[in-house]
Short mmCIF file of C-alpha atoms in Angstrom, two decimals:
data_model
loop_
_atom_site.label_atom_id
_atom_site.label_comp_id
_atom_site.label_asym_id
_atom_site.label_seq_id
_atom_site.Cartn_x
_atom_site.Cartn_y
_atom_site.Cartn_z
CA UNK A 1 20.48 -6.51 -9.39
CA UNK A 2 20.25 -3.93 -7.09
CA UNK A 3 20.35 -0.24 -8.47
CA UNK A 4 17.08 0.48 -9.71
CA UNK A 5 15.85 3.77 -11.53
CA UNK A 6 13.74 5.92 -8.88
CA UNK A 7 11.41 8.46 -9.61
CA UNK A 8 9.00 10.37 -7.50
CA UNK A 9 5.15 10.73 -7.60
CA UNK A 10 3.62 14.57 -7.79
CA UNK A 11 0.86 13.26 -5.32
CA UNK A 12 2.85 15.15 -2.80
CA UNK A 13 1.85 18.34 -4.67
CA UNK A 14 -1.72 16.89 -5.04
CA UNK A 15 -3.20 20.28 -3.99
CA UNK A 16 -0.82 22.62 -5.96
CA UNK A 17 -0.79 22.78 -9.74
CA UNK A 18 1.61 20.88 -11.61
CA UNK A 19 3.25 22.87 -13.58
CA UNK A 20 4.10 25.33 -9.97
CA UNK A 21 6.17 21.75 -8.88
CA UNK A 22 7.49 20.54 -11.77
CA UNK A 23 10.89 22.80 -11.52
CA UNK A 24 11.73 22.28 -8.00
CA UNK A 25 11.11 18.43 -8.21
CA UNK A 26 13.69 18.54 -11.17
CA UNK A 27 16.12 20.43 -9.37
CA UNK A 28 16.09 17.91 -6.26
CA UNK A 29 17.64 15.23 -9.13
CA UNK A 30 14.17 13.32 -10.16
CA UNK A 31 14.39 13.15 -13.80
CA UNK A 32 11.30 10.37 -13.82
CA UNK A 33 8.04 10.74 -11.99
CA UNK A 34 4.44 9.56 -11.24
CA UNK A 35 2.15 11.97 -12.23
CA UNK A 36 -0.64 12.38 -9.75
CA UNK A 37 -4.67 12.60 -11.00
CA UNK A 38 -6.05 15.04 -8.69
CA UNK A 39 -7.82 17.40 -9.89
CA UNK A 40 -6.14 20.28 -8.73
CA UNK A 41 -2.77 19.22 -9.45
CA UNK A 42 -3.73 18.06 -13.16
CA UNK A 43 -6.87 17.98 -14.74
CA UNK A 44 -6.91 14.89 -16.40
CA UNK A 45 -10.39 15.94 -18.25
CA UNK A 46 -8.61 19.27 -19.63
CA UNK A 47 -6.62 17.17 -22.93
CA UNK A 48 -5.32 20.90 -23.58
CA UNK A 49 -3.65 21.20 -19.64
CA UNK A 50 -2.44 17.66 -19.89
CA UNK A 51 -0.42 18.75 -23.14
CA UNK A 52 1.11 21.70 -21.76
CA UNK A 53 2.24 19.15 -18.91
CA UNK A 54 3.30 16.72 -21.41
CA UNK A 55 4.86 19.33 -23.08
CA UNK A 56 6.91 20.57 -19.90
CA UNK A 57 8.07 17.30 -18.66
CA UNK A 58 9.87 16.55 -21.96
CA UNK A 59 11.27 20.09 -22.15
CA UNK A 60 12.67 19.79 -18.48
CA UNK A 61 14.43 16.37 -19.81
CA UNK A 62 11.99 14.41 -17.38
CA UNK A 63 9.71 10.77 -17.87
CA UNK A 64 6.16 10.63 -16.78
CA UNK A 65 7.06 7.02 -15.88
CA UNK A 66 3.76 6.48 -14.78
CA UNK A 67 -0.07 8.51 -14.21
CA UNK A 68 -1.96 7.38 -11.26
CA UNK A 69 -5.90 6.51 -11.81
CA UNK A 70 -8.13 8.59 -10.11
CA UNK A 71 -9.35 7.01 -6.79
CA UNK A 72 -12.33 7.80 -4.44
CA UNK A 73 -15.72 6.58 -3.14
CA UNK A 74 -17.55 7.62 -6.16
CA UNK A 75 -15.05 5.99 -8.45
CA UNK A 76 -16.30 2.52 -7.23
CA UNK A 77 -15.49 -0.33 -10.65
CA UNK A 78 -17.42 -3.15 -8.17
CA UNK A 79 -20.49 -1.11 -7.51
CA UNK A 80 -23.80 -3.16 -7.83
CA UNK A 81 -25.12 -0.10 -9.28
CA UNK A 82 -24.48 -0.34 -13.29
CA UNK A 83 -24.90 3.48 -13.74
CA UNK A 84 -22.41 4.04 -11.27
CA UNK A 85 -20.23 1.48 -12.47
CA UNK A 86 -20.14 3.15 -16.19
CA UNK A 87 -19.35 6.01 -14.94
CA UNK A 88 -16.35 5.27 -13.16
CA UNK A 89 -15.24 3.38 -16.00
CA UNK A 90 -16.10 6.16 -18.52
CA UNK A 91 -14.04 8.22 -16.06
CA UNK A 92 -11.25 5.91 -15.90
CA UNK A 93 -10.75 5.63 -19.85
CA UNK A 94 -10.52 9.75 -19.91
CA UNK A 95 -7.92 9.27 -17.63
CA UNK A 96 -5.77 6.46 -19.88
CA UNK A 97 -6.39 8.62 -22.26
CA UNK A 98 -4.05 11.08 -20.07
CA UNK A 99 -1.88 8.74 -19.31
CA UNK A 100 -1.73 8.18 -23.04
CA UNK A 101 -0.69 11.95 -23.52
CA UNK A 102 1.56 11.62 -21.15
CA UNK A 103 3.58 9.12 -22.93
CA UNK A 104 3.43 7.22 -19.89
CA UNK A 105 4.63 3.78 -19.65
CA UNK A 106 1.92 2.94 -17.21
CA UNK A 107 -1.43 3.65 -15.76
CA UNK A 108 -1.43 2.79 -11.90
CA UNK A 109 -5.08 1.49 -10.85
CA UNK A 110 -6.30 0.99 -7.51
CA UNK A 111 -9.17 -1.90 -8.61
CA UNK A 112 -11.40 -1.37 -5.90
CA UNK A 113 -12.88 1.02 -4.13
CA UNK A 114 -11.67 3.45 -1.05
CA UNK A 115 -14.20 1.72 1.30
CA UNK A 116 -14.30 -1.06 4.19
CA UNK A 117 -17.49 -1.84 4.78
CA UNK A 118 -18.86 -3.70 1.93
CA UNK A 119 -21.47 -6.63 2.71
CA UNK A 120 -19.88 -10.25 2.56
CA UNK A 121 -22.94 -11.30 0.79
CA UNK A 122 -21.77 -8.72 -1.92
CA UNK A 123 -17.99 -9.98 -2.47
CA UNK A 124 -18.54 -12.50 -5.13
CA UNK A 125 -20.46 -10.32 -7.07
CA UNK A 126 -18.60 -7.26 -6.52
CA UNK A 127 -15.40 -9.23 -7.60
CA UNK A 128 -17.22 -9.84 -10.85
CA UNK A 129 -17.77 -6.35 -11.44
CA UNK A 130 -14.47 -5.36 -11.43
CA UNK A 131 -13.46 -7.96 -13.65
CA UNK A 132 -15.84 -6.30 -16.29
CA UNK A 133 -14.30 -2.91 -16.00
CA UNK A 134 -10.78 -3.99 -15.61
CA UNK A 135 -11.43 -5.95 -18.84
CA UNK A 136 -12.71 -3.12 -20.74
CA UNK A 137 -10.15 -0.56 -19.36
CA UNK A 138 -7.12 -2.80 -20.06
CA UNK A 139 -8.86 -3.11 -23.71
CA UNK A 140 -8.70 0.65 -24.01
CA UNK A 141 -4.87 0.89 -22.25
CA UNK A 142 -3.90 -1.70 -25.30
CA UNK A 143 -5.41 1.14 -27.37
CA UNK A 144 -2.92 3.75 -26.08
CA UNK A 145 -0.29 1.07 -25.82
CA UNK A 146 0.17 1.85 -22.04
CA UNK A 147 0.75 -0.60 -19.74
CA UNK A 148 -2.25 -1.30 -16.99
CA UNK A 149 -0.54 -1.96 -13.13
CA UNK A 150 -2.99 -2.80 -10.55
CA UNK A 151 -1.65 -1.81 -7.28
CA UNK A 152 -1.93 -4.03 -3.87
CA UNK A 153 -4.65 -2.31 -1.56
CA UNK A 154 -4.77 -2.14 2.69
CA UNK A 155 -4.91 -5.00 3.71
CA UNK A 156 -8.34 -3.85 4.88
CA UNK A 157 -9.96 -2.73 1.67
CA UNK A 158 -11.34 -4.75 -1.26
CA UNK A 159 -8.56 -6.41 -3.43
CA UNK A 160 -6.38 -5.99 0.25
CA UNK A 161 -5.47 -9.32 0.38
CA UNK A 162 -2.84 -10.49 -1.96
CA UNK A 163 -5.03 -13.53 -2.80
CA UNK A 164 -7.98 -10.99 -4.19
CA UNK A 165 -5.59 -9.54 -6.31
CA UNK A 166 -3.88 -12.47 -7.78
CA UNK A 167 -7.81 -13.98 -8.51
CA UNK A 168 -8.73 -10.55 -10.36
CA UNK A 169 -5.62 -10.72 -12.00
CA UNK A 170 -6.31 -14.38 -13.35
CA UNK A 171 -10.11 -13.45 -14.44
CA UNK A 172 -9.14 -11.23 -16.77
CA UNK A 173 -9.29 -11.70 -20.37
CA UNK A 174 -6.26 -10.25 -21.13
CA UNK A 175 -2.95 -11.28 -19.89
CA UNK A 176 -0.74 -7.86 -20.65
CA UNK A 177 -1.79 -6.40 -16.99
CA UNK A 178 0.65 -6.49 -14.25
CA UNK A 179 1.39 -4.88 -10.42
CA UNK A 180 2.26 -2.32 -8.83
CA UNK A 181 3.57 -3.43 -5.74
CA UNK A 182 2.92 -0.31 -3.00
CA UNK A 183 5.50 -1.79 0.09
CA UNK A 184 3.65 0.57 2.61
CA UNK A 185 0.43 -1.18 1.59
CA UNK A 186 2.15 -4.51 2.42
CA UNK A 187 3.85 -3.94 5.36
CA UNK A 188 0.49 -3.06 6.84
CA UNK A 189 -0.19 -6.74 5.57
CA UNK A 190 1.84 -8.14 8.24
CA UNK A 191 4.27 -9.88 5.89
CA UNK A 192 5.78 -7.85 3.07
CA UNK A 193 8.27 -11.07 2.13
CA UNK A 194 5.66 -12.83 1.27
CA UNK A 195 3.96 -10.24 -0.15
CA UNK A 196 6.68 -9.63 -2.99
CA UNK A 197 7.04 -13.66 -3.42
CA UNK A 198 3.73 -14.31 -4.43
CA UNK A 199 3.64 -10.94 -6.52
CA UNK A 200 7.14 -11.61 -7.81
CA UNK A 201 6.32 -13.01 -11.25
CA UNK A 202 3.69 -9.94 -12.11
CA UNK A 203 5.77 -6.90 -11.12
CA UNK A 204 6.35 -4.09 -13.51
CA UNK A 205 6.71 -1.29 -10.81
CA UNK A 206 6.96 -0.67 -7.14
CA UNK A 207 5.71 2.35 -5.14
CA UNK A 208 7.97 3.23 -2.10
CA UNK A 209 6.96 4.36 0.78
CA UNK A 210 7.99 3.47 4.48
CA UNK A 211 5.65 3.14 7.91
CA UNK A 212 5.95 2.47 11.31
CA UNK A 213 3.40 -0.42 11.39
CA UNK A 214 0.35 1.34 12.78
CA UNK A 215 -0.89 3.36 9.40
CA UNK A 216 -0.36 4.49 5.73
CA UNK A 217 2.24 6.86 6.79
CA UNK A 218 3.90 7.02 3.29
CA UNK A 219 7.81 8.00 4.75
CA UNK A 220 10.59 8.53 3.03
CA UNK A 221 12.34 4.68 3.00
CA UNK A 222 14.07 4.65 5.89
CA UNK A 223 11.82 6.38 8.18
CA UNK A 224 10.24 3.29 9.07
CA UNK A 225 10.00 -0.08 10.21
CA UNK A 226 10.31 -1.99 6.82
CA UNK A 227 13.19 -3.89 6.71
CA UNK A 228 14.50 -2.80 3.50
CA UNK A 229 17.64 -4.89 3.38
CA UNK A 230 15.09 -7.84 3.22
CA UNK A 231 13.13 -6.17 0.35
CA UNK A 232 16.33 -5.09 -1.62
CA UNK A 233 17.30 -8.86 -2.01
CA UNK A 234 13.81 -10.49 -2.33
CA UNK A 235 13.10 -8.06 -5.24
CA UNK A 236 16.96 -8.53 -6.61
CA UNK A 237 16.32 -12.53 -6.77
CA UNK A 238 12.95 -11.81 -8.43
CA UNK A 239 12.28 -10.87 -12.21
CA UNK A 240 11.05 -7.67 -11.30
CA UNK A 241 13.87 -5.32 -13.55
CA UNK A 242 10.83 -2.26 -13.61
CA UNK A 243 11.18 1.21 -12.02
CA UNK A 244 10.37 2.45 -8.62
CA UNK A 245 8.46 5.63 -7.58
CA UNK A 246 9.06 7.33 -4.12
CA UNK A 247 5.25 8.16 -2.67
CA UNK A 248 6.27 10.76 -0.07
CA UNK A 249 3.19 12.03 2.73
CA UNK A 250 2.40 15.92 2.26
CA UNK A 251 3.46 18.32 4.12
CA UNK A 252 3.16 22.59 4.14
CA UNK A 253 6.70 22.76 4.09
CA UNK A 254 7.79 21.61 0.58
CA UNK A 255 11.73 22.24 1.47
CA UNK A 256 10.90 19.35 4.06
CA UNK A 257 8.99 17.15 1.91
CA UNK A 258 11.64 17.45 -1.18
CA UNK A 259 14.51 16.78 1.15
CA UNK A 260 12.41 14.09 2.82
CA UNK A 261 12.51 12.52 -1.03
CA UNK A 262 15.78 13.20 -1.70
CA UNK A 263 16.89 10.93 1.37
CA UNK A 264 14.84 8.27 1.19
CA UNK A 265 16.60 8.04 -2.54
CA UNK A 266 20.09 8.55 -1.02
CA UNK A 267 18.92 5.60 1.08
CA UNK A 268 18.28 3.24 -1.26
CA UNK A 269 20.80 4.37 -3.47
CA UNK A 270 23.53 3.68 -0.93
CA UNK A 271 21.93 0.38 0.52
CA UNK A 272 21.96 -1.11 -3.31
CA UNK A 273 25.68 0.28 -3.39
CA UNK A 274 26.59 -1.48 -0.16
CA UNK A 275 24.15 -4.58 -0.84
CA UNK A 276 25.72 -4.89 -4.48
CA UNK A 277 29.34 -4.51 -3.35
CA UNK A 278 28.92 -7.12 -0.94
CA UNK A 279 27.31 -9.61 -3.76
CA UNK A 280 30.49 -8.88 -5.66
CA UNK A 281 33.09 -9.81 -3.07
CA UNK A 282 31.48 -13.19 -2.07
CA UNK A 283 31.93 -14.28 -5.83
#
């Protein structure tokens, strides 16, 4: 398989309201999207904003395909602080809840937090605190029948390496929680094959984005240095059969940033094409 549905995530509107994008993201041809959690894009604390959004999506004949968690320091699930740790997870149900609201297929979770230097004395236990909150808030996403995706971190950051992941993903109690596979992320990894193999069997979504192998540069597919051929036909011999959602960099100029979304679609749009056309004559 090679033609996957692609969608696009608001977090390139992150600072503008949602409903001032929604329109001109539906005109460039995205009829599925991520829906971004900051708050000045979309208040996932307001239930009566996130209905109007809800509400506008459908009437615009679009998907929330997915809501992305909140993520920042203070939103920390491995804290050794237990007060903190409640509150991120108190913060992360409100914002299931959303994704709930939504009618979201899934809840994108980044299950560590946005910070390098953490003590290796504090690892183990750390890891163990994120296992308790993960537990509880794929619990509540069962609740809301929405689908819980951990995505892969950089490679520098807790839950980086692919191995991290894969362990959190085997301490849980409950086996509905898949990936989100972010290819920028594991580029920066140093081996995005690899990546994808060992990942292969738990994807339910992928978040495209390209880079030149020096930083999160989230470009259009493409742009970059990722050999997408490569990923096309790892992913196309996997079981992954989920959707994919173009993460595309800000920029002031939202007539660049839309068409820089629009080609990196047309890119992998024609490389599937070509890729699947060339599967079909050596049969």
């Amino acid at each position: 398989m090679f033609d996957w549905p692609i969608g696009l995530s608001t977090g390139c509107f992150y600072n503008r309201s949602i409903f001032d994008c929604l329109e001109n993201i539906r005109a460039e041809g995205f009829n599925m999207i991520e829906v971004c959690s900051s708050p000045a894009h979309l208040d996932y604390h307001d239930t009566d904003a996130v209905a109007a959004a809800s509400h506008r999506i459908r009437r615009l004949g679009m998907e929330a395909y997915s809501f992305h968690a909140p993520f920042a320091q203070d939103i920390d699930i491995t804290s050794p602080d237990s007060t903190a740790r409640q509150r991120a997870q108190a913060d992360l149900f409100q914002a299931a809840e959303a994704a709930a609201q939504l009618q979201a297929r899934y809840f994108v979770l980044h299950p560590g937090p946005e910070r390098s230097n953490i003590p290796q004395e504090q690892r183990e236990s750390r890891r163990e605190n994120a296992v308790q909150v993960l537990n509880a808030v794929a619990d509540h996403c069962r609740d809301l029948h929405v689908g819980l995706a951990m995505e892969n971190m950089l490679p520098h950051l807790f839950a980086g390496p692919v191995r991290d992941l894969l362990w959190l993903l085997g301490s849980l109690r409950f086996p509905g929680v898949g990936i989100c596979l972010d290819t920028g992320h594991a580029q920066l990894s140093g081996d995005l094959p690899s990546v994808v193999d060992k990942l292969s069997g738990h994807l339910w979504m992928v978040h495209l984005n390209d880079n030149r192998g020096g930083g999160d540069d989230h470009l259009p597919p493409g742009d970059g240095n990722i050999d997408w051929r490569g990923l096309v036909r790892h992913l196309s011999r996997s079981p992954f059969i989920g959707g994919m959602i173009l993460e595309i960099a800000h920029q002031k100029d939202e007539r660049a940033m839309l068409d820089a979304a629009r080609r990196g679609r047309l890119f992998l749009r024609d490389l599937g094409r070509e890729m699947a056309l060339h599967a079909q004559q050596r049969r």
